[in-house]
CSV table of C-alpha atoms in Angstrom, one decimal:
chain,number,residue,atom,x,y,z
A,26,MET,CA,30.9,3.2,43.2
A,27,VAL,CA,29.2,-0.4,42.9
A,28,LYS,CA,26.6,-0.7,40.5
A,29,LYS,CA,23.4,-2.4,42.1
A,30,ILE,CA,21.6,-5.1,39.5
A,31,THR,CA,17.8,-5.6,40.0
A,32,GLN,CA,16.2,-9.0,38.7
A,33,LYS,CA,14.6,-6.0,35.7
A,34,SER,CA,18.3,-5.2,34.2
A,35,ARG,CA,19.3,-8.4,34.9
A,36,THR,CA,16.7,-9.6,32.5
A,37,SER,CA,17.2,-7.6,30.1
A,38,SER,CA,20.8,-8.1,30.0
A,39,LYS,CA,20.1,-11.8,28.9
A,40,ILE,CA,20.1,-10.8,25.3
A,41,HIS,CA,23.3,-9.5,23.6
A,42,SER,CA,22.5,-10.6,19.8
A,43,ILE,CA,20.0,-11.1,17.8
A,44,LEU,CA,19.4,-12.8,14.0
A,45,ILE,CA,17.0,-10.9,12.2
A,46,THR,CA,14.8,-12.1,8.9
A,47,GLY,CA,12.3,-9.9,8.4
A,48,GLY,CA,14.8,-6.7,8.6
A,49,SER,CA,13.9,-4.4,5.8
A,50,GLY,CA,10.1,-5.7,5.6
A,51,SER,CA,7.3,-4.0,6.7
A,52,ILE,CA,7.9,-4.4,10.6
A,53,GLY,CA,11.0,-5.1,10.8
A,54,LYS,CA,11.9,-1.4,9.3
A,55,VAL,CA,10.6,0.3,11.9
A,56,LEU,CA,11.2,-2.8,14.7
A,57,LEU,CA,15.3,-2.3,13.3
A,58,PRO,CA,15.8,1.1,14.8
A,59,LYS,CA,14.4,0.3,18.2
A,60,LEU,CA,17.1,-2.8,18.3
A,61,ILE,CA,20.4,-1.4,16.8
A,62,ASP,CA,21.5,0.8,20.1
A,63,HIS,CA,21.8,-2.1,22.1
A,64,TYR,CA,21.8,-5.2,20.7
A,65,LYS,CA,24.5,-6.1,17.9
A,66,ILE,CA,21.7,-7.3,14.6
A,67,TYR,CA,22.9,-9.9,12.4
A,68,ALA,CA,20.1,-8.7,10.3
A,69,LEU,CA,19.7,-12.1,7.1
A,70,GLY,CA,18.8,-10.5,3.5
A,71,ARG,CA,19.0,-10.5,-0.2
A,72,LYS,CA,20.0,-6.6,-0.3
A,73,VAL,CA,22.7,-4.7,2.0
A,74,LYS,CA,21.0,-2.0,0.2
A,75,ASN,CA,17.1,-2.9,1.3
A,76,PHE,CA,18.4,-1.2,4.9
A,77,PRO,CA,18.3,2.2,5.9
A,78,LYS,CA,21.3,4.0,5.6
A,79,ASP,CA,21.6,4.8,8.9
A,80,ILE,CA,21.2,1.1,10.0
A,81,CYS,CA,23.8,0.3,7.5
A,82,LEU,CA,26.2,2.8,9.0
A,83,ASN,CA,25.5,1.3,12.8
A,84,LYS,CA,27.9,-0.8,14.6
A,85,ASN,CA,25.7,-2.7,15.7
A,86,PHE,CA,24.8,-4.0,12.0
A,87,HIS,CA,26.0,-7.3,10.1
A,88,PHE,CA,24.4,-7.4,6.8
A,89,ILE,CA,24.6,-10.9,5.7
A,90,GLU,CA,23.6,-12.5,2.0
A,91,CYS,CA,21.0,-14.9,2.2
A,92,ASP,CA,17.7,-15.9,-0.2
A,93,TYR,CA,15.2,-17.7,1.9
A,94,GLN,CA,13.6,-19.7,-1.0
A,95,ASN,CA,17.2,-21.4,-1.9
A,96,VAL,CA,19.4,-21.5,1.4
A,97,LYS,CA,19.8,-24.4,2.2
A,98,HIS,CA,21.7,-23.9,5.4
A,99,ILE,CA,22.9,-20.7,8.0
A,100,SER,CA,26.4,-20.5,9.5
A,101,ILE,CA,27.5,-17.7,11.8
A,102,HIS,CA,30.6,-18.4,14.0
A,103,GLU,CA,29.4,-14.7,16.1
A,104,LYS,CA,26.9,-15.7,19.7
A,105,ILE,CA,23.1,-15.1,18.9
A,106,ASP,CA,21.2,-15.0,22.0
A,107,CYS,CA,18.0,-14.9,20.1
A,108,VAL,CA,16.4,-15.0,17.1
A,109,ILE,CA,13.5,-12.9,15.2
A,110,HIS,CA,11.9,-14.2,12.5
A,111,LEU,CA,9.4,-11.5,10.3
A,112,GLY,CA,10.2,-13.1,6.9
A,113,GLY,CA,9.1,-15.1,4.3
A,114,GLN,CA,6.1,-14.3,1.8
A,115,VAL,CA,3.4,-12.4,3.0
A,116,ALA,CA,-0.5,-13.0,2.6
A,117,GLY,CA,-2.3,-12.7,-0.2
A,118,LYS,CA,0.2,-12.7,-3.0
A,119,SER,CA,-0.7,-14.4,-6.2
A,120,ILE,CA,2.2,-17.3,-6.0
A,121,SER,CA,1.9,-21.5,-5.8
A,122,PHE,CA,1.9,-23.4,-2.2
A,123,GLU,CA,5.3,-23.8,-2.9
A,124,ASP,CA,6.6,-21.0,-3.1
A,125,TYR,CA,4.9,-20.2,0.0
A,126,LYS,CA,6.2,-23.4,1.9
A,127,LYS,CA,10.0,-22.9,0.7
A,128,SER,CA,9.6,-19.5,2.7
A,129,ASN,CA,7.5,-20.1,5.1
A,130,LEU,CA,7.5,-23.6,6.0
A,131,ASP,CA,11.5,-24.8,5.0
A,132,PHE,CA,13.3,-22.2,5.8
A,133,THR,CA,11.6,-21.7,9.8
A,134,LYS,CA,12.8,-25.6,9.8
A,135,ILE,CA,16.7,-23.5,8.5
A,136,LEU,CA,16.1,-21.3,10.7
A,137,LEU,CA,15.1,-23.5,14.4
A,138,GLU,CA,18.0,-26.2,13.6
A,139,PHE,CA,20.3,-23.1,12.8
A,140,ALA,CA,18.6,-21.6,16.6
A,141,LYS,CA,19.1,-25.5,18.1
A,142,LEU,CA,22.8,-25.5,17.0
A,143,LYS,CA,23.4,-21.9,18.6
A,144,SER,CA,21.4,-22.8,21.0
A,145,VAL,CA,19.2,-20.2,21.7
A,146,LYS,CA,18.1,-18.8,24.5
A,147,LYS,CA,14.5,-17.3,21.9
A,148,PHE,CA,13.2,-17.5,19.9
A,149,ILE,CA,10.3,-15.1,18.0
A,150,PHE,CA,8.4,-16.0,15.5
A,151,SER,CA,6.3,-13.9,13.3
A,152,SER,CA,2.1,-15.8,12.9
A,153,SER,CA,-1.1,-14.2,12.2
A,154,VAL,CA,-4.3,-14.3,13.0
A,155,SER,CA,-5.3,-15.4,9.4
A,156,VAL,CA,-4.3,-19.8,11.1
A,157,TYR,CA,-7.9,-19.8,12.3
A,158,GLY,CA,-9.6,-19.5,9.6
A,159,LYS,CA,-12.5,-16.7,8.8
A,160,ASN,CA,-16.1,-16.4,10.0
A,161,LYS,CA,-15.8,-17.5,13.8
A,162,LYS,CA,-18.4,-17.3,15.9
A,163,GLU,CA,-16.9,-17.6,19.1
A,164,LYS,CA,-14.5,-14.8,19.9
A,165,ILE,CA,-10.9,-16.1,18.9
A,166,THR,CA,-8.7,-17.3,22.0
A,167,GLU,CA,-4.9,-19.0,21.6
A,168,ASP,CA,-6.6,-22.2,22.1
A,169,SER,CA,-9.0,-21.9,19.2
A,170,LYS,CA,-9.5,-24.3,16.5
A,171,LEU,CA,-6.7,-23.4,13.4
A,172,GLU,CA,-9.2,-23.3,10.2
A,173,GLY,CA,-7.0,-21.2,8.0
A,174,ILE,CA,-7.8,-22.6,4.2
A,175,SER,CA,-6.1,-20.1,2.4
A,176,ASP,CA,-1.7,-21.4,0.3
A,177,TYR,CA,-0.1,-18.0,3.1
A,178,ALA,CA,-2.6,-19.3,6.5
A,179,ILE,CA,-1.7,-23.1,6.2
A,180,SER,CA,2.0,-22.6,5.4
A,181,LYS,CA,2.1,-20.6,8.6
A,182,ILE,CA,-0.3,-23.5,10.9
A,183,LEU,CA,2.5,-25.8,9.5
A,184,ALA,CA,5.3,-23.8,10.1
A,185,GLU,CA,3.9,-23.0,13.7
A,186,ASN,CA,3.8,-27.0,14.7
A,187,ILE,CA,7.0,-27.9,13.6
A,188,LEU,CA,8.3,-24.6,15.9
A,189,LEU,CA,5.5,-26.2,19.0
A,190,GLU,CA,7.3,-29.6,18.3
A,191,ASN,CA,10.9,-29.0,19.3
A,192,LYS,CA,11.8,-28.8,22.6
A,193,LYS,CA,15.6,-27.8,23.0
A,194,VAL,CA,14.5,-24.1,21.9
A,195,PRO,CA,11.7,-21.9,24.0
A,196,VAL,CA,9.7,-20.1,20.6
A,197,THR,CA,7.4,-18.1,21.0
A,198,ILE,CA,4.4,-17.4,18.3
A,199,PHE,CA,2.7,-13.8,18.0
A,200,ARG,CA,-0.4,-14.6,15.6
A,201,ILE,CA,-1.0,-10.9,14.9
A,202,GLY,CA,-3.9,-9.2,13.5
A,203,SER,CA,-3.6,-7.6,10.4
A,204,VAL,CA,-1.4,-4.2,10.7
A,205,TYR,CA,-1.4,-1.4,9.8
A,206,GLY,CA,0.5,2.1,9.0
A,207,GLU,CA,3.0,4.3,8.0
A,208,ASN,CA,5.2,2.3,5.2
A,209,ASN,CA,3.3,-0.8,5.0
A,210,LYS,CA,1.3,-2.0,3.0
A,211,SER,CA,-1.0,-3.3,5.5
A,212,PHE,CA,-5.4,-4.1,4.7
A,213,ILE,CA,-6.6,-0.2,5.6
A,214,ASN,CA,-3.6,0.3,3.3
A,215,LYS,CA,-5.1,-0.2,0.6
A,216,LEU,CA,-8.5,0.6,1.3
A,217,ILE,CA,-6.8,4.4,1.7
A,218,HIS,CA,-5.3,3.9,-1.5
A,219,LEU,CA,-8.4,2.5,-3.1
A,220,MET,CA,-10.2,6.1,-1.5
A,221,LYS,CA,-7.7,8.6,-2.0
A,222,LYS,CA,-10.3,7.4,-6.2
A,223,ARG,CA,-13.2,7.6,-5.1
A,224,ILE,CA,-14.1,4.8,-5.5
A,225,ILE,CA,-15.8,2.5,-1.6
A,226,PRO,CA,-16.2,-1.1,-2.3
A,227,PHE,CA,-19.4,-1.3,-0.3
A,228,LEU,CA,-21.1,-4.4,1.3
A,229,ASN,CA,-24.2,-5.3,1.1
A,230,TYR,CA,-24.2,-8.3,3.3
A,231,GLY,CA,-23.6,-7.7,7.4
A,232,ARG,CA,-21.1,-5.8,9.1
A,233,ASN,CA,-18.0,-7.5,8.8
A,234,SER,CA,-15.7,-7.0,11.5
A,235,LYS,CA,-11.6,-7.5,12.4
A,236,ASN,CA,-9.2,-6.5,15.0
A,237,PHE,CA,-6.3,-4.0,13.7
A,238,ILE,CA,-2.8,-3.0,15.4
A,239,TYR,CA,-0.7,0.0,15.1
A,240,ILE,CA,2.7,-1.0,14.4
A,241,GLY,CA,3.5,1.4,16.9
A,242,ASP,CA,2.1,-1.6,19.2
A,243,LEU,CA,3.1,-4.7,17.7
A,244,VAL,CA,6.9,-3.2,18.5
A,245,GLU,CA,6.0,-2.8,21.4
A,246,TYR,CA,5.5,-6.2,21.9
A,247,PHE,CA,8.2,-7.1,20.1
A,248,LEU,CA,10.3,-5.0,22.3
A,249,LEU,CA,9.3,-6.8,25.3
A,250,GLU,CA,9.0,-10.3,24.3
A,251,ILE,CA,12.9,-9.7,24.1
A,252,LYS,CA,13.1,-9.6,28.3
A,253,LYS,CA,11.4,-12.0,28.8
A,254,ASP,CA,12.6,-15.6,30.1
A,255,ARG,CA,11.3,-18.3,28.5
A,256,LYS,CA,11.3,-21.7,29.3
A,257,SER,CA,8.7,-23.5,27.0
A,258,ASN,CA,7.4,-22.9,23.9
A,259,ILE,CA,4.2,-20.2,24.2
A,260,ILE,CA,1.9,-18.2,22.2
A,261,PHE,CA,-0.4,-15.4,21.9
A,262,ASN,CA,-3.0,-12.8,20.2
A,263,ILE,CA,-1.2,-9.9,19.4
A,264,VAL,CA,-4.1,-7.2,17.7
A,265,ASN,CA,-6.3,-4.8,19.6
A,266,PRO,CA,-8.8,-5.6,21.2
A,267,GLU,CA,-11.0,-3.4,19.8
A,268,LYS,CA,-13.1,-4.7,17.0
A,269,VAL,CA,-14.1,-2.6,14.5
A,270,GLU,CA,-16.9,-2.8,12.5
A,271,TYR,CA,-16.4,-2.3,8.2
A,272,PRO,CA,-19.1,0.6,7.7
A,273,ASN,CA,-16.6,2.5,10.4
A,274,LEU,CA,-13.7,1.9,8.9
A,275,ILE,CA,-15.0,3.0,5.9
A,276,ARG,CA,-16.2,6.6,7.7
A,277,LEU,CA,-13.5,6.9,10.2
A,278,ILE,CA,-11.2,7.0,6.7
A,279,GLN,CA,-13.6,8.9,4.5
A,280,LYS,CA,-14.4,12.1,7.3
A,281,ASN,CA,-9.8,12.7,7.5
A,282,LEU,CA,-10.0,12.8,3.3
A,283,SER,CA,-10.7,15.9,1.2
A,284,GLY,CA,-13.6,15.4,-0.7
A,285,SER,CA,-16.8,14.4,-0.9
A,286,VAL,CA,-17.7,12.2,-4.1
A,287,TYR,CA,-16.9,8.6,-4.0
A,288,LEU,CA,-18.7,6.4,-6.8
A,289,LYS,CA,-20.3,3.5,-3.9
A,290,ILE,CA,-20.0,0.1,-5.4
A,291,PRO,CA,-22.3,-2.6,-4.1
A,292,ILE,CA,-20.4,-5.4,-3.0
A,293,SER,CA,-21.6,-9.2,-3.2
A,294,LYS,CA,-19.5,-11.9,-1.4
A,295,PHE,CA,-19.3,-14.2,-4.8
A,296,LEU,CA,-18.3,-10.8,-7.1
A,297,LEU,CA,-15.9,-9.1,-3.9
A,298,GLN,CA,-13.9,-12.9,-4.7
A,299,THR,CA,-14.0,-12.4,-7.6
A,300,VAL,CA,-12.2,-8.9,-8.1
A,301,SER,CA,-9.1,-10.5,-5.6
A,302,ASN,CA,-8.8,-12.6,-8.1
A,303,PHE,CA,-8.8,-10.5,-10.4
A,304,ASN,CA,-6.5,-8.4,-9.0
A,305,ARG,CA,-3.7,-11.3,-8.5
A,306,ILE,CA,-3.7,-12.2,-12.4
A,307,ALA,CA,-3.4,-9.0,-12.9
A,308,PHE,CA,-1.0,-8.3,-11.0
A,309,PHE,CA,0.9,-11.1,-12.0
A,310,PHE,CA,1.4,-10.8,-15.7
A,311,LYS,CA,2.4,-7.0,-14.7
A,312,LEU,CA,-1.0,-5.4,-16.1
A,313,THR,CA,-2.2,-3.1,-12.8
A,314,LYS,CA,0.5,-0.5,-11.9
A,315,THR,CA,0.7,-0.5,-8.3
A,316,LYS,CA,3.5,-2.6,-6.5
A,317,TYR,CA,0.8,-4.8,-4.5
A,318,VAL,CA,-2.0,-7.1,-4.9
A,319,ILE,CA,-5.3,-5.6,-3.7
A,320,ASP,CA,-7.1,-8.2,-2.3
A,321,LEU,CA,-10.7,-7.2,-1.2
A,322,SER,CA,-11.2,-10.6,-0.5
A,323,PRO,CA,-10.0,-9.4,4.2
A,324,LEU,CA,-13.6,-8.1,4.0
A,325,THR,CA,-15.7,-11.6,3.4
A,326,GLY,CA,-14.9,-12.4,7.0
A,327,SER,CA,-15.1,-10.9,10.7
A,328,GLN,CA,-13.3,-12.2,13.8
A,329,GLU,CA,-12.9,-11.1,16.7
A,330,ILE,CA,-10.0,-11.7,18.8
A,331,SER,CA,-8.7,-12.2,22.1
A,332,ALA,CA,-6.4,-9.9,23.4
A,333,THR,CA,-6.2,-10.7,27.3
A,334,LYS,CA,-3.9,-13.2,27.6
A,335,ALA,CA,-1.1,-10.6,25.4
A,336,ILE,CA,-2.1,-7.9,27.3
A,337,GLN,CA,-2.1,-9.4,31.0
A,338,GLU,CA,1.1,-11.1,30.1
A,339,TYR,CA,3.0,-8.3,29.0
A,340,ARG,CA,1.2,-5.3,31.0
A,341,TYR,CA,0.3,-3.6,27.9
A,342,SER,CA,-2.7,-3.0,26.3
A,343,PRO,CA,-2.3,-1.0,22.2
A,344,LYS,CA,-1.9,1.9,23.3
A,345,VAL,CA,-3.3,2.7,19.5
A,346,GLN,CA,-6.9,2.8,18.9
A,347,ILE,CA,-8.0,3.0,14.8
A,348,GLU,CA,-10.0,6.5,14.8
A,349,GLU,CA,-6.0,8.1,15.6
A,350,GLY,CA,-3.9,5.4,13.9
A,351,ILE,CA,-5.5,6.2,10.4
A,352,ASP,CA,-5.3,9.9,10.9
A,353,ARG,CA,-1.1,9.5,11.7
A,354,LEU,CA,-1.2,6.8,9.0
A,355,LEU,CA,-4.0,10.0,6.5
A,356,ASN,CA,-1.1,12.8,7.3
A,357,GLN,CA,2.1,10.6,6.6
A,358,ASN,CA,1.2,10.1,3.0
A,359,ILE,CA,-0.2,14.1,3.1
A,360,LYS,CA,3.7,15.2,4.2
A,361,SER,CA,5.4,12.3,1.8
A,362,SER,CA,3.4,13.7,-0.5
A,363,SER,CA,3.8,17.2,-0.5
């Protein structure tokens, strides 16, 4: 019997092999298991041991050792259909702009040249809503002005510009909101870490808000984009349209944590920024035992991001709202500590 090939299956079968960066990171660890049985995966990274054992043993997995900051070119003889670029320096690190530039801009240039050489069908770039900057009064769309001023945001803006100027490889840019979920180092995860110590950074000004996205919903957007047939460059904001105010976020976390005695520390914008800078310095000089910077600077700004374009394009609206996401996250923390 001859199997009828539908338009949907044609689109799905176009991508057979994927080159991924950042595959061992917070997003990659959730995305890779969804890809590994359906595509040949070529993963760039520093150490293969950073990837889960079951991924490494899969016949579709191929590891290529690569230091993003020092690589000059990428050489892979096999055919590559799609590049998913998750790798690079993340926000909140105590590093110089030059380090951000090497990982987030220079490495992106090298990947793009490789993609052109291999006639890649699709290049998916993981950017950030931080490129827009803070304290926007109007709802932010993909056409809003880019006013990010942090070293991280600037490195992402410059990388986006390089990709969008190219006309040879179709580029899809995901400007991703604040991601949270299991085994993540997001703002929400760090806030929970702080509140477990019975400390609440309590803002004594305004009702700052922002859009988050649960890791599972974010990964779904990547899976849907892989199956899209692109002919030109396009940008999407990837966030949950639910706007979350900081006081409500605190209440949701507090409600799900056992115990009720908290030290509420009223914080001004100036003090918040000072504390964040101190955390970075302490982390840099290894004066703290934490594995990451507890960066509270996201609390100093407010954003409302439009998710309409992505929801309409993919016909997918994020399923996990903030209350359910925090509940899942705290339950996962309980399981891992028991």
